[in-house]
Coordinates of C-alpha atoms and ligand atoms in Angstrom, one line a residue:
X1 CA -5.2 -3.7 25.4
X2 CA -3.3 -0.6 24.6
X3 CA -0.7 0.5 22.1
X4 CA 1.5 3.3 21.1
X5 CA 3.5 3.9 17.9
X6 CA 6.9 4.8 19.5
X7 CA 8.2 6.1 16.1
X8 CA 7.4 5.6 12.5
X9 CA 8.8 6.5 9.1
X10 CA 11.8 5.6 7.0
X11 CA 14.1 6.6 9.8
X12 CA 12.8 3.9 12.1
X13 CA 9.7 2.0 13.2
X14 CA 8.7 0.6 16.6
X15 CA 5.2 -0.1 18.1
X16 CA 4.5 -1.1 21.6
X17 CA 1.5 -3.4 22.3
X18 CA 0.5 -4.2 25.9
X19 CA -2.2 -6.3 27.4
X20 CA -2.6 -7.6 30.9
X21 CA 1.0 -8.0 32.2
X22 CA 2.4 -8.5 28.7
X23 CA 4.5 -6.0 26.8
X24 CA 5.6 -6.6 23.2
X25 CA 7.8 -4.4 21.0
X26 CA 7.0 -4.7 17.3
X27 CA 10.1 -3.9 15.3
X28 CA 13.4 -2.4 16.4
X29 CA 14.0 0.2 13.7
X30 CA 14.9 3.0 16.1
X31 CA 18.4 3.1 17.7
X32 CA 18.6 1.2 21.0
X33 CA 19.1 4.5 22.9
X34 CA 16.1 6.1 21.2
X35 CA 13.9 3.0 21.9
X36 CA 14.8 3.2 25.6
X37 CA 14.1 6.9 25.7
X38 CA 10.8 6.6 24.0
X39 CA 9.7 3.7 26.2
X40 CA 10.5 5.8 29.2
X41 CA 8.4 8.7 27.7
X42 CA 5.4 6.4 27.6
X43 CA 6.1 5.1 31.2
X44 CA 7.6 1.8 30.2
X45 CA 11.0 0.2 30.5
X46 CA 13.1 -1.8 28.1
X47 CA 13.8 -4.5 30.7
X48 CA 10.1 -5.2 31.2
X49 CA 9.5 -6.3 27.6
X50 CA 8.3 -9.9 27.1
X51 CA 9.2 -10.2 23.5
X52 CA 10.4 -8.3 20.4
X53 CA 8.7 -9.2 17.1
X54 CA 10.7 -8.4 13.9
X55 CA 8.4 -8.2 10.9
X56 CA 11.1 -7.9 8.3
X57 CA 14.8 -7.3 7.9
X58 CA 14.9 -3.8 6.5
X59 CA 17.0 -1.3 8.5
X60 CA 14.1 0.9 9.5
X61 CA 12.5 -2.2 11.2
X62 CA 15.4 -4.1 12.5
X63 CA 18.4 -1.7 12.5
X64 CA 18.4 -1.1 16.2
X65 CA 18.0 -4.8 17.2
X66 CA 21.6 -5.9 17.8
X67 CA 22.4 -3.1 20.2
X68 CA 19.0 -3.3 21.9
X69 CA 19.5 -6.9 22.7
X70 CA 22.3 -6.0 25.0
X71 CA 19.8 -4.4 27.4
X72 CA 17.0 -6.9 27.0
X73 CA 16.5 -10.5 28.3
X74 CA 13.3 -11.4 26.3
X75 CA 13.3 -13.5 23.1
X76 CA 13.1 -12.2 19.6
X77 CA 10.3 -13.5 17.6
X78 CA 11.5 -13.7 14.0
X79 CA 10.9 -16.0 11.0
X80 CA 13.8 -18.1 9.8
X81 CA 13.9 -16.3 6.4
X82 CA 13.9 -12.9 8.1
X83 CA 16.6 -13.9 10.5
X84 CA 18.9 -15.1 7.7
X85 CA 18.2 -11.9 5.7
X86 CA 18.7 -9.7 8.8
X87 CA 22.2 -11.3 9.3
X88 CA 23.1 -10.8 5.7
X89 CA 21.5 -7.3 5.4
X90 CA 24.0 -4.7 4.1
X91 CA 24.8 -2.1 6.8
X92 CA 26.4 1.3 6.2
X93 CA 29.2 2.3 8.6
X94 CA 32.8 1.7 9.3
X95 CA 32.5 -1.7 11.0
X96 CA 30.0 -2.9 8.5
X97 CA 32.0 -5.9 7.4
X98 CA 31.9 -7.3 10.9
X99 CA 28.2 -6.7 11.3
X100 CA 26.9 -10.1 10.0
X101 CA 29.0 -12.0 12.5
X102 CA 27.9 -9.7 15.4
X103 CA 24.3 -10.1 14.4
X104 CA 24.5 -13.9 14.2
X105 CA 26.2 -14.0 17.6
X106 CA 23.8 -11.8 19.4
X107 CA 20.8 -13.7 18.1
X108 CA 22.2 -17.1 19.1
X109 CA 19.9 -18.8 21.6
X110 CA 17.8 -15.6 21.7
X111 CA 15.2 -16.3 19.0
X112 CA 11.8 -17.9 19.0
X113 CA 11.4 -18.9 15.4
X114 CA 7.9 -18.0 14.1
X115 CA 6.3 -18.4 10.7
X116 CA 4.6 -15.6 8.8
X117 CA 1.6 -17.9 8.4
X118 CA 1.3 -19.5 11.8
X119 CA -0.3 -18.1 15.0
X120 CA 1.9 -17.7 18.0
X121 CA 1.5 -16.4 21.6
X122 CA 3.5 -14.1 23.7
X123 CA 2.4 -14.0 27.4
X124 CA -1.3 -12.9 27.3
X125 CA -1.4 -11.9 23.7
X126 CA -2.3 -14.1 20.7
X127 CA -0.7 -13.1 17.4
X128 CA -2.1 -14.0 14.0
X129 CA 0.4 -13.1 11.3
X130 CA -0.3 -12.9 7.6
X131 CA 1.9 -12.3 4.6
X132 CA 1.9 -8.9 3.0
X133 CA 3.4 -8.1 -0.5
X134 CA 6.8 -6.3 0.1
X135 CA 10.3 -6.6 -1.3
X136 CA 11.7 -8.3 1.8
X137 CA 12.4 -11.9 2.6
X138 CA 9.2 -12.7 4.5
X139 CA 7.4 -9.6 5.7
X140 CA 4.1 -9.9 7.6
X141 CA 1.4 -7.9 9.2
X142 CA -0.6 -9.3 12.1
X143 CA -3.6 -9.0 14.3
X144 CA -3.0 -9.3 18.1
X145 CA -5.8 -10.4 20.4
X146 CA -6.4 -10.3 24.1
X147 CA -9.6 -10.8 26.0
X148 CA -11.7 -10.5 22.9
X149 CA -10.1 -7.3 21.7
X150 CA -8.1 -7.3 18.5
X151 CA -5.7 -4.8 17.0
X152 CA -3.8 -4.9 13.7
X153 CA -0.5 -3.5 12.6
X154 CA 0.8 -3.5 9.1
X155 CA 3.5 -1.6 7.4
X156 CA 5.7 -1.9 4.3
X157 CA 3.4 -3.4 1.8
X158 CA 2.4 -2.3 -1.7
X159 CA -1.3 -3.1 -1.9
X160 CA -4.3 -4.2 0.2
X161 CA -5.0 -7.7 -0.9
X162 CA -8.3 -9.4 -0.2
X163 CA -6.5 -11.4 2.5
X164 CA -5.3 -8.3 4.2
X165 CA -8.7 -6.6 4.1
X166 CA -10.3 -9.7 5.6
X167 CA -7.9 -9.7 8.5
X168 CA -8.6 -6.1 9.3
X169 CA -12.3 -6.8 9.9
X170 CA -13.3 -6.7 13.5
X171 CA -10.2 -5.0 14.7
X172 CA -10.7 -2.2 17.4
X173 CA -7.5 -0.4 16.2
X174 CA -5.5 -0.6 13.0
X175 CA -2.0 0.8 12.6
X176 CA -1.5 1.0 8.8
X177 CA 1.1 2.4 6.5
X178 CA 0.1 5.6 4.7
X179 CA 3.5 6.1 3.0
X180 CA 3.1 8.7 0.3
X181 CA 0.9 10.9 -1.7
X182 CA 1.1 9.5 -5.3
X183 CA 1.3 13.0 -6.7
X184 CA 3.9 14.2 -4.2
X185 CA 6.0 11.0 -4.9
X186 CA 5.8 11.5 -8.7
X187 CA 6.8 15.2 -8.3
X188 CA 9.6 14.5 -5.8
X189 CA 12.9 15.5 -7.4
X190 CA 15.3 13.8 -5.0
X191 CA 14.1 10.3 -5.7
X192 CA 15.5 8.5 -8.8
X193 CA 13.0 7.0 -11.2
X194 CA 13.8 3.4 -10.2
X195 CA 13.1 4.2 -6.5
X196 CA 9.8 5.8 -7.4
X197 CA 8.8 2.7 -9.4
X198 CA 9.8 0.5 -6.4
X199 CA 7.8 2.5 -3.9
X200 CA 4.7 2.6 -6.2
X201 CA 4.8 -1.1 -7.1
X202 CA 2.6 -3.8 -5.6
X203 CA 5.5 -4.9 -3.4
X204 CA 6.5 -1.4 -2.4
X205 CA 4.7 1.0 0.0
X206 CA 1.1 1.8 0.6
X207 CA -0.1 5.3 -0.5
X208 CA -2.5 7.7 1.1
X209 CA -4.8 6.9 -1.9
X210 CA -4.7 3.2 -1.2
X211 CA -5.6 3.8 2.4
X212 CA -8.5 6.0 1.3
X213 CA -9.9 3.3 -1.0
X214 CA -9.7 0.8 1.8
X215 CA -11.4 3.2 4.3
X216 CA -14.2 4.0 1.8
X217 CA -14.8 0.5 0.4
X218 CA -13.1 -2.2 2.3
X219 CA -13.1 -1.1 5.9
X220 CA -15.9 -2.7 8.0
X221 CA -16.1 0.4 10.3
X222 CA -15.3 -1.6 13.5
X223 CA -12.1 0.1 14.4
X224 CA -12.3 3.1 16.8
X225 CA -8.8 4.1 15.9
X226 CA -6.9 4.1 12.6
X227 CA -3.3 5.1 13.1
X228 CA -1.4 6.2 9.9
X229 CA 2.2 5.0 10.0
X230 CA 5.4 5.1 8.0
X231 CA 4.7 8.5 6.4
X232 CA 7.4 9.5 3.9
X233 CA 9.1 12.8 4.9
X234 CA 9.8 13.7 1.3
X235 CA 6.8 12.4 -0.5
X236 CA 4.0 13.0 2.0
X237 CA 2.7 15.6 4.3
X238 CA 1.0 14.6 7.6
X239 CA -1.9 17.0 7.0
X240 CA -2.5 15.6 3.5
X241 CA -2.4 12.0 4.8
X242 CA -4.8 12.7 7.6
X243 CA -7.2 14.7 5.4
X244 CA -7.2 12.1 2.7
X245 CA -8.2 9.4 5.2
X246 CA -10.8 11.6 6.9
X247 CA -12.4 12.5 3.6
X248 CA -12.5 8.8 2.6
X249 CA -14.4 8.0 5.9
X250 CA -16.9 10.8 5.1
X251 CA -17.5 9.3 1.6
X252 CA -18.7 6.1 3.0
X253 CA -22.4 5.4 2.3
X254 CA -25.0 6.5 4.8
X255 CA -25.5 3.0 6.1
X256 CA -21.8 2.4 6.6
X257 CA -20.8 5.5 8.6
X258 CA -17.8 5.0 10.9
X259 CA -16.7 6.9 14.0
X260 CA -13.1 5.9 13.5
X261 CA -10.6 8.5 14.7
X262 CA -7.6 9.0 12.5
X263 CA -4.3 9.5 14.4
X264 CA -0.9 10.4 12.9
X265 CA 2.3 8.7 14.1
X266 CA 5.5 10.6 14.0
X267 CA 9.2 9.8 13.2
X268 CA 10.5 11.5 16.3
X269 CA 8.0 11.1 19.1
X270 CA 5.5 8.4 20.3
X271 CA 1.8 8.7 19.8
X272 CA -0.4 9.0 22.9
X273 CA -1.5 5.7 24.2
X274 CA -4.4 4.2 22.4
X275 CA -6.6 2.4 24.9
X276 CA -9.0 -0.3 23.8
Ligands
ZN1 ZN1 9.8 0.3 6.5
ZN2 ZN1 10.5 -2.6 4.3

């Protein structure tokens, strides 16, 4: 199995997971043009995708989907609640009033309806989704398994529940949100108070500190790679996020040392391929 985070942050998220002959795009938050460009940068092609999974309807995860579908033939794997919310989602722009109709049209006969609590398969990859707490209709994280190797991706969730921590056990790679530094978020003067409260809440976004607690106390040490995703450009700093995670790994007890490598993802460029 191999994966790359094509782009991540509040400006757009997309992850590519490949195994055997199967290629799956997770989320279409980048523009269609940018998705195609980044796929080409990692040696892939939009026409060779076997499926697009949409985790939730927020613009930074699904905003590029409608236009992207013009150049793809593969189905979109989306839950019923997320599809409905995606069609209704408010879009900024001049033709915004027409957007729901266009979205409904483009998705017609193109979707494989999935559930955030039921396993599904795309080609040679088995997906095991699980609900995560976020202020969207039906957001989920998942593990993806092929030939005994398992990876996890999860973004946009406010806290690591016991259920989430259990699912991450045994994964060879984990792509996980490390959205903000709590202190930087509190000090950030461009965000209104309500937005800060939303981000900090249990259904908001995961902080560097939350990731650190998991890496120190909840992580089973099995992952060779932990990729930090969805970093805020205003309330985080890549060096701070990486250092916080690395220090947490060093703080693990002597008997629970881990050799996990921490990798940063970026809003504007893909990560190198992570091979498992
Ligand atoms: Zn997001
Ligand atoms: Zn979201």
